[in-house]
Amino acid sequence: MSAPQVQLLLTGNELMTGDIVDSNSAMIAHELKELGLTISKKTTVADDLNLLVAEIITITHQADILIINGGLGPTIDDLTAQALAKATNTTITEHPEALAHVTAWCNKRNSELNAPNLKQTMLPKGCDIISNRNGSAVGFSLIFQNCIVYCTPGVPSELKIMLAEQIKPHIKQQLPDNLICDVTRLQVFGIGESSLQKLINEALPDWPESIEIGFRAGSPLLEVKLSTYSQKASQLKALWQEKLLRVLGDNFIAQVKEKPFTLAEHLVKKLTEKQLTITTAESCTGGLIASLITSVSGASACFEAGYVTYSNKAKSEMLDVPSKLIEQYGAVSQQVVEAMAQGALAKSSADLAIAVSGVAGPDGGSEDKPVGTIWIAWGSKKAIQSECLLLPYTRQKFQHYSANITLDLIRRKLNETTQTPCYIKERAFQAKQ
């Protein structure tokens, strides 16, 4: 059993010119998600009668549910009712419920019931009214080509109430009784979509069709979503989720519900549970790692101190990095970054440390240490690990990705994992000493 296919048709010249930014489709998608429905296609057209008619005919032939948003107002460019009537070969007539609504709306505001208002009462014959307690234009619905068509206002506040109070309950009544939506969200870091899909294809070639698998790339976490729409498939999902987790390995962060979590949130939770503290020593990231950690509520339980030692002088004065070490190997080196980590541990008395030194760019690179080179050190006083990566991105992306890599490396250390992250396999760079 698969979910009904839902499509959106958005109308308005303002959407096409960029004068209005579309937020309604996101609202509709969010509301439908609670019913286990996702939007398979979204189409936006200008206020053109022929274009609207053509799209309505095409979409209703493909979809089970069509939601048309916009074009219900009193002006000449509001064409939804006319377009739907023409597409369905239905006449336009004055709808008594729509007339009563517009009349009451005008009376409440002591305004004249004029011709533009009355235009909003002219709807396709036989349609059902969707009331609008916030605006003058009612919504309406009908069935065409076995597709339920809902026509909704473009004003977000009107659409929101109409969706929650009328459209969602009506859609729910149309869904099969045995349609059970069960969605599992898994957060992953350290492997890209294409690499993960390749792994799944190779390791799990018999993945069942009844369990939909989808990916949502984020910055920096990747979300893997498993969706089922029947009791049988839902019961089967636990087995295949376990198989998938073995494929994900140490790249798996956590299973989450609606609200996604950041790497920093996961790390703060883990450090707090283990009653461990952490310190940071940053050069090229300029305090971003410390900022990510301290942005999490409760970080005071695990964050000891952060040192931003951008200059060589600061590295020596604040972290006791020997100046001779910097002169001999350079600030961007294994020796210096490990000394930064040890210095931060000594100065702060934290249990764990992260230290970074690199070339964020766009200037400052060399043949030996090109732009994007970064040395990372992490660990405790007993054991400091270090790695050199090449991340040839823009300055901001370099800093963002570098900071999150360091959080992930500490996470893996706390989990006592042994798997080498893909970003180290793919980005390892041996800078010349």
Coordinates of C-alpha atoms in Angstrom, one line a residue:
M1 CA 0.0 0.0 0.0
S2 CA 1.5 3.3 -1.1
A3 CA 0.4 6.8 0.0
P4 CA -1.8 8.9 -2.3
Q5 CA 0.1 11.2 -4.6
V6 CA -0.3 14.8 -3.7
Q7 CA 0.6 17.7 -6.0
L8 CA 0.5 21.5 -5.6
L9 CA -0.4 24.2 -8.1
L10 CA 0.5 27.7 -7.1
T11 CA -0.7 30.6 -9.0
G12 CA 0.2 34.3 -9.1
N13 CA 2.3 36.8 -11.1
E14 CA 3.9 37.9 -7.9
L15 CA 5.3 34.5 -7.3
M16 CA 6.8 34.4 -10.8
T17 CA 8.4 37.8 -10.5
G18 CA 9.8 37.2 -7.0
D19 CA 7.7 40.0 -5.4
I20 CA 6.3 37.4 -3.1
V21 CA 8.3 34.5 -1.7
D22 CA 6.4 31.2 -1.6
S23 CA 6.0 30.1 2.0
N24 CA 2.6 28.5 1.6
S25 CA 3.9 25.3 0.0
A26 CA 6.2 24.7 3.0
M27 CA 3.2 25.2 5.3
I28 CA 1.1 22.8 3.3
A29 CA 3.9 20.2 3.2
H30 CA 4.3 20.4 7.0
E31 CA 0.6 20.0 7.6
L32 CA 0.3 17.0 5.3
K33 CA 3.3 15.4 6.8
E34 CA 1.2 14.7 9.9
L35 CA -1.1 12.6 7.8
G36 CA 1.9 10.6 6.4
L37 CA 1.6 12.4 3.0
T38 CA 4.3 14.1 1.0
I39 CA 4.1 16.4 -2.0
S40 CA 5.4 14.7 -5.1
K41 CA 5.4 17.8 -7.3
K42 CA 4.9 21.5 -7.1
T43 CA 4.0 23.7 -10.1
T44 CA 3.9 27.5 -10.1
V45 CA 2.2 29.4 -13.0
A46 CA 1.4 33.0 -13.7
D47 CA -2.1 34.4 -13.7
D48 CA -2.9 33.0 -17.2
L49 CA -6.2 31.2 -17.7
N50 CA -5.0 28.8 -20.5
L51 CA -1.9 27.8 -18.5
L52 CA -4.0 27.1 -15.4
V53 CA -6.5 25.0 -17.3
A54 CA -3.7 23.0 -18.9
E55 CA -2.0 22.3 -15.6
I56 CA -5.2 21.4 -13.8
I57 CA -6.0 18.8 -16.5
T58 CA -2.5 17.4 -16.5
I59 CA -2.1 17.2 -12.7
T60 CA -5.5 15.7 -12.0
H61 CA -4.7 13.0 -14.5
Q62 CA -1.5 12.1 -12.4
A63 CA -2.4 12.8 -8.8
D64 CA -4.9 11.7 -6.2
I65 CA -5.0 15.0 -4.5
L66 CA -4.4 18.5 -6.0
I67 CA -4.2 21.6 -3.8
I68 CA -4.5 24.8 -5.8
N69 CA -3.2 27.8 -3.8
G70 CA -4.0 31.4 -4.8
G71 CA -6.3 33.1 -7.3
L72 CA -9.5 33.3 -5.2
G73 CA -9.6 37.1 -4.7
P74 CA -11.9 39.7 -6.1
T75 CA -9.7 41.1 -8.9
I76 CA -9.5 40.3 -12.5
D77 CA -6.3 38.4 -12.2
D78 CA -7.8 35.9 -9.7
L79 CA -8.6 33.1 -12.1
T80 CA -8.8 29.8 -10.1
A81 CA -12.6 29.4 -10.1
Q82 CA -12.8 30.2 -13.8
A83 CA -9.9 27.9 -14.7
L84 CA -11.2 24.9 -12.7
A85 CA -14.7 25.4 -14.3
K86 CA -13.2 25.4 -17.8
A87 CA -10.9 22.4 -17.1
T88 CA -13.8 20.4 -15.8
N89 CA -16.2 21.6 -18.5
T90 CA -18.5 23.0 -15.8
T91 CA -20.4 26.3 -15.7
I92 CA -19.7 29.1 -13.3
T93 CA -22.7 29.9 -11.1
E94 CA -23.4 32.0 -8.0
H95 CA -22.9 29.7 -5.0
P96 CA -25.4 30.5 -2.2
E97 CA -23.0 29.6 0.6
A98 CA -20.3 31.8 -0.9
L99 CA -22.8 34.6 -1.3
A100 CA -23.9 34.3 2.3
H101 CA -20.3 34.3 3.5
V102 CA -19.3 37.4 1.5
T103 CA -22.5 39.3 2.5
A104 CA -21.8 38.6 6.2
W105 CA -18.1 39.6 5.8
C106 CA -19.1 42.9 4.2
N107 CA -21.8 43.6 6.8
K108 CA -19.4 43.0 9.7
R109 CA -17.1 45.6 8.3
N110 CA -19.9 48.1 7.2
S111 CA -18.6 47.9 3.7
E112 CA -20.5 47.8 0.4
L113 CA -21.2 44.4 -1.3
N114 CA -19.8 45.4 -4.7
A115 CA -19.1 43.6 -7.9
P116 CA -15.5 42.5 -7.1
N117 CA -16.9 41.0 -3.8
L118 CA -19.6 39.2 -5.8
K119 CA -17.0 37.8 -8.2
Q120 CA -15.9 35.6 -5.2
T121 CA -19.3 33.9 -5.2
M122 CA -19.1 32.7 -8.8
L123 CA -17.7 29.2 -8.5
P124 CA -17.8 25.9 -10.5
K125 CA -21.2 24.3 -10.4
G126 CA -21.5 21.5 -7.9
C127 CA -18.4 22.3 -5.8
D128 CA -18.3 22.1 -2.1
I129 CA -17.4 25.1 0.0
I130 CA -14.4 25.3 2.3
S131 CA -15.3 28.1 4.8
N132 CA -12.8 31.0 5.5
R133 CA -13.3 32.7 8.8
N134 CA -10.4 35.0 8.3
G135 CA -11.1 36.4 4.8
S136 CA -13.7 37.3 2.2
A137 CA -12.9 34.5 -0.3
V138 CA -14.2 31.0 0.5
G139 CA -12.3 27.9 -0.6
F140 CA -13.9 25.1 -2.5
S141 CA -13.4 21.6 -3.6
L142 CA -14.5 19.1 -6.2
I143 CA -13.5 15.7 -7.7
F144 CA -12.2 15.7 -11.3
Q145 CA -10.6 12.7 -13.0
N146 CA -10.7 10.8 -9.7
C147 CA -8.6 13.5 -8.1
I148 CA -9.8 15.6 -5.1
V149 CA -9.1 19.2 -5.9
Y150 CA -8.9 21.7 -3.1
C151 CA -8.8 25.5 -3.9
T152 CA -7.2 27.6 -1.2
P153 CA -6.5 31.3 -0.6
G154 CA -3.0 32.7 -1.0
V155 CA -3.1 34.6 2.3
P156 CA -1.1 32.5 4.7
S157 CA -3.2 33.2 7.8
E158 CA -6.3 32.1 5.9
L159 CA -4.7 29.1 4.4
K160 CA -3.3 27.9 7.8
I161 CA -6.7 27.7 9.5
M162 CA -8.4 26.2 6.4
L163 CA -5.8 23.4 6.3
A164 CA -6.0 22.6 10.0
E165 CA -9.8 22.8 10.5
Q166 CA -11.2 21.5 7.2
I167 CA -8.8 20.2 4.5
K168 CA -6.7 17.9 6.7
P169 CA -9.7 16.3 8.4
H170 CA -11.4 15.8 5.0
I171 CA -8.2 14.2 3.5
K172 CA -7.9 12.0 6.5
Q173 CA -11.5 10.7 5.9
Q174 CA -10.5 9.7 2.3
L175 CA -7.4 7.8 3.3
P176 CA -7.6 4.0 3.4
D177 CA -8.2 2.6 6.8
N178 CA -5.1 0.4 6.5
L179 CA -2.8 3.3 5.5
I180 CA -0.5 3.6 8.5
C181 CA 2.3 6.2 8.1
D182 CA 5.4 5.3 10.1
V183 CA 8.5 7.5 9.6
T184 CA 11.9 7.0 11.1
R185 CA 14.6 9.6 10.8
L186 CA 18.3 8.8 11.2
Q187 CA 21.0 11.4 11.4
V188 CA 24.4 10.7 9.7
F189 CA 27.7 12.5 9.5
G190 CA 30.8 11.6 7.7
I191 CA 29.5 10.2 4.4
G192 CA 27.7 11.8 1.5
E193 CA 24.5 10.8 -0.2
S194 CA 26.0 9.2 -3.3
S195 CA 28.5 7.2 -1.2
L196 CA 25.8 6.0 1.1
Q197 CA 23.5 5.1 -1.7
K198 CA 26.3 3.0 -3.3
L199 CA 26.9 1.3 0.1
I200 CA 23.3 0.4 0.4
N201 CA 23.0 -0.8 -3.1
E202 CA 26.0 -3.1 -2.6
A203 CA 25.2 -4.3 1.0
L204 CA 21.4 -4.4 0.8
P205 CA 20.5 -5.1 -2.9
D206 CA 17.2 -6.8 -1.8
W207 CA 15.9 -3.7 0.0
P208 CA 12.0 -4.1 0.1
E209 CA 9.9 -1.7 -1.9
S210 CA 7.4 -1.4 0.9
I211 CA 10.0 0.6 2.9
E212 CA 10.7 3.9 1.2
I213 CA 14.2 5.2 1.8
G214 CA 15.0 8.9 1.3
F215 CA 17.9 11.3 1.9
R216 CA 17.9 14.9 3.0
A217 CA 21.2 16.6 2.7
G218 CA 21.9 19.1 5.5
S219 CA 24.7 21.2 6.7
P220 CA 26.4 19.3 8.0
L221 CA 24.2 16.3 8.9
L222 CA 22.6 14.0 6.4
E223 CA 19.1 12.7 7.3
V224 CA 18.1 9.2 6.2
K225 CA 14.3 8.7 6.3
L226 CA 12.6 5.4 6.3
S227 CA 8.8 5.5 5.6
T228 CA 6.2 2.8 5.6
Y229 CA 2.4 2.9 4.9
S230 CA 1.0 -0.4 6.1
Q231 CA 1.1 -2.4 9.3
K232 CA 3.0 -5.2 7.6
A233 CA 5.7 -2.9 6.2
S234 CA 5.9 -1.1 9.6
Q235 CA 6.6 -4.4 11.3
L236 CA 9.2 -5.3 8.7
K237 CA 11.0 -2.0 9.1
A238 CA 12.7 -2.8 12.4
L239 CA 14.7 -5.6 10.8
W240 CA 15.8 -3.6 7.8
Q241 CA 16.6 -0.6 10.0
E242 CA 19.0 -2.8 11.9
K243 CA 20.6 -3.9 8.7
L244 CA 21.0 -0.3 7.6
L245 CA 22.6 0.7 10.9
R246 CA 25.3 -1.9 10.3
V247 CA 25.9 -0.3 6.9
L248 CA 26.0 3.2 8.4
G249 CA 28.5 2.1 11.1
D250 CA 30.1 4.9 13.1
N251 CA 28.6 7.4 10.7
F252 CA 25.3 7.0 12.5
I253 CA 24.7 9.8 15.0
A254 CA 21.2 9.2 16.4
Q255 CA 17.5 8.5 15.6
V256 CA 15.5 11.7 16.0
K257 CA 11.9 12.7 15.9
E258 CA 10.5 15.9 14.3
K259 CA 13.2 18.3 15.5
P260 CA 16.7 17.6 14.1
F261 CA 19.7 18.0 16.4
T262 CA 23.1 19.5 15.7
L263 CA 26.4 17.7 16.2
A264 CA 27.1 20.1 19.1
E265 CA 23.8 19.1 20.8
H266 CA 24.7 15.4 20.5
L267 CA 28.2 16.0 21.8
V268 CA 27.1 18.1 24.8
K269 CA 24.6 15.4 25.7
K270 CA 27.3 12.7 25.4
L271 CA 29.9 14.7 27.4
T272 CA 27.4 15.5 30.1
E273 CA 26.3 11.9 30.4
K274 CA 29.9 10.9 30.8
Q275 CA 30.7 13.8 33.2
L276 CA 33.6 14.9 31.0
T277 CA 34.7 18.5 30.1
I278 CA 36.2 19.8 27.0
T279 CA 38.3 22.8 25.9
T280 CA 39.1 24.2 22.5
A281 CA 42.2 25.9 21.0
E282 CA 41.4 27.5 17.6
S283 CA 43.2 29.4 15.0
C284 CA 41.7 29.2 11.5
T285 CA 38.1 28.7 12.9
G286 CA 38.3 31.8 15.0
G287 CA 36.2 30.5 17.9
L288 CA 33.5 28.8 15.9
I289 CA 34.0 25.4 17.5
A290 CA 33.5 27.0 21.0
S291 CA 30.5 29.0 19.7
L292 CA 28.8 25.8 18.4
I293 CA 29.3 24.1 21.7
T294 CA 28.2 27.0 23.9
S295 CA 25.1 27.6 21.7
V296 CA 23.7 24.5 23.3
S297 CA 21.7 24.9 26.5
G298 CA 23.4 23.1 29.3
A299 CA 26.9 23.4 27.7
S300 CA 28.2 24.9 31.0
A301 CA 28.2 21.4 32.4
C302 CA 30.9 20.2 29.9
F303 CA 32.6 23.2 28.4
E304 CA 35.6 24.4 30.3
A305 CA 37.3 27.1 28.2
G306 CA 38.0 28.2 24.7
Y307 CA 41.2 29.8 23.3
V308 CA 41.3 31.7 20.1
T309 CA 45.0 31.9 19.3
Y310 CA 45.0 33.4 15.8
S311 CA 48.6 34.7 15.8
N312 CA 51.8 32.9 16.5
K313 CA 52.4 35.1 19.5
A314 CA 49.1 34.2 21.0
K315 CA 49.8 30.5 20.5
S316 CA 53.0 30.9 22.5
E317 CA 51.7 33.3 25.2
M318 CA 48.3 31.7 25.8
L319 CA 49.0 28.0 25.2
D320 CA 52.7 27.8 25.9
V321 CA 53.4 26.6 22.3
P322 CA 57.2 26.9 22.0
S323 CA 58.1 29.6 19.5
K324 CA 60.9 27.4 18.2
L325 CA 58.3 24.8 17.3
I326 CA 56.4 27.3 15.2
E327 CA 59.6 28.6 13.5
Q328 CA 60.7 25.1 12.6
Y329 CA 57.4 23.5 11.4
G330 CA 55.1 26.5 10.8
A331 CA 51.8 27.3 12.6
V332 CA 49.9 24.9 10.3
S333 CA 51.6 21.7 11.4
Q334 CA 51.1 18.5 13.4
Q335 CA 53.7 19.5 16.0
V336 CA 52.1 22.9 16.6
V337 CA 48.4 21.8 16.7
E338 CA 49.3 19.0 19.1
A339 CA 51.1 21.5 21.3
M340 CA 48.0 23.7 21.2
A341 CA 45.8 20.8 22.4
Q342 CA 48.2 20.0 25.2
G343 CA 48.5 23.6 26.2
A344 CA 44.7 24.0 26.3
L345 CA 44.4 20.9 28.5
A346 CA 47.0 22.2 30.9
K347 CA 45.6 25.7 31.1
S348 CA 42.0 24.7 31.5
S349 CA 42.2 21.3 33.3
A350 CA 39.5 20.0 31.0
D351 CA 39.4 16.2 30.2
L352 CA 39.4 16.6 26.4
A353 CA 40.7 19.1 23.9
I354 CA 40.1 20.1 20.3
A355 CA 42.8 22.1 18.5
V356 CA 42.9 23.4 14.9
S357 CA 45.3 25.4 12.7
G358 CA 44.9 25.8 9.0
V359 CA 44.7 27.9 5.9
A360 CA 41.2 29.2 5.5
G361 CA 41.9 31.2 2.4
P362 CA 41.3 32.6 -0.1
D363 CA 44.9 33.8 0.4
G364 CA 47.8 32.5 2.3
G365 CA 48.3 29.1 0.7
S366 CA 51.5 27.6 -0.6
E367 CA 52.6 24.5 -2.6
D368 CA 53.3 22.6 0.6
K369 CA 50.2 23.9 2.4
P370 CA 47.5 24.9 -0.1
V371 CA 44.4 26.8 0.8
G372 CA 42.1 24.4 2.6
T373 CA 44.8 22.7 4.6
I374 CA 43.9 22.1 8.2
W375 CA 45.6 20.2 11.0
I376 CA 43.3 18.9 13.7
A377 CA 44.3 17.5 17.1
W378 CA 42.0 15.9 19.6
G379 CA 42.1 13.8 22.7
S380 CA 43.2 13.8 26.3
K381 CA 46.5 14.4 28.1
K382 CA 47.2 10.6 27.8
A383 CA 46.5 10.4 24.1
I384 CA 46.4 13.1 21.5
Q385 CA 45.5 12.2 17.9
S386 CA 46.1 14.4 14.9
E387 CA 45.1 14.5 11.2
C388 CA 45.8 16.7 8.3
L389 CA 42.9 17.3 5.8
L390 CA 42.5 19.3 2.7
L391 CA 39.1 21.0 2.5
P392 CA 39.2 23.3 -0.6
Y393 CA 36.0 25.3 0.0
T394 CA 35.1 28.9 0.5
R395 CA 36.4 30.4 3.7
Q396 CA 33.0 30.2 5.4
K397 CA 32.3 26.7 4.3
F398 CA 35.9 25.6 5.3
Q399 CA 35.4 27.0 8.8
H400 CA 31.9 25.5 9.2
Y401 CA 32.9 22.0 7.9
S402 CA 36.1 22.0 9.9
A403 CA 34.4 22.9 13.1
N404 CA 31.8 20.1 12.7
I405 CA 34.5 17.6 11.8
T406 CA 36.2 18.3 15.1
L407 CA 32.9 17.8 17.0
D408 CA 32.4 14.5 15.2
L409 CA 36.0 13.3 16.0
I410 CA 35.4 13.8 19.7
R411 CA 32.0 12.1 19.4
R412 CA 33.7 9.1 17.8
K413 CA 36.3 9.1 20.5
L414 CA 33.6 9.0 23.2
N415 CA 31.9 6.1 21.5
E416 CA 35.3 4.4 21.3
T417 CA 34.8 3.7 17.5
T418 CA 37.5 2.3 15.3
Q419 CA 36.1 3.0 11.9
T420 CA 38.0 5.7 9.9
P421 CA 35.6 8.5 8.8
C422 CA 35.1 8.9 5.1
Y423 CA 36.2 12.6 5.4
I424 CA 39.6 11.4 6.6
K425 CA 39.9 8.7 3.9
E426 CA 38.9 11.2 1.2
R427 CA 40.5 14.4 2.5
A428 CA 43.6 13.2 4.2
F429 CA 46.5 15.4 3.1
Q430 CA 50.1 15.1 4.2
A431 CA 51.6 18.5 4.4
K432 CA 55.3 18.7 4.0
Q433 CA 57.2 19.2 7.3

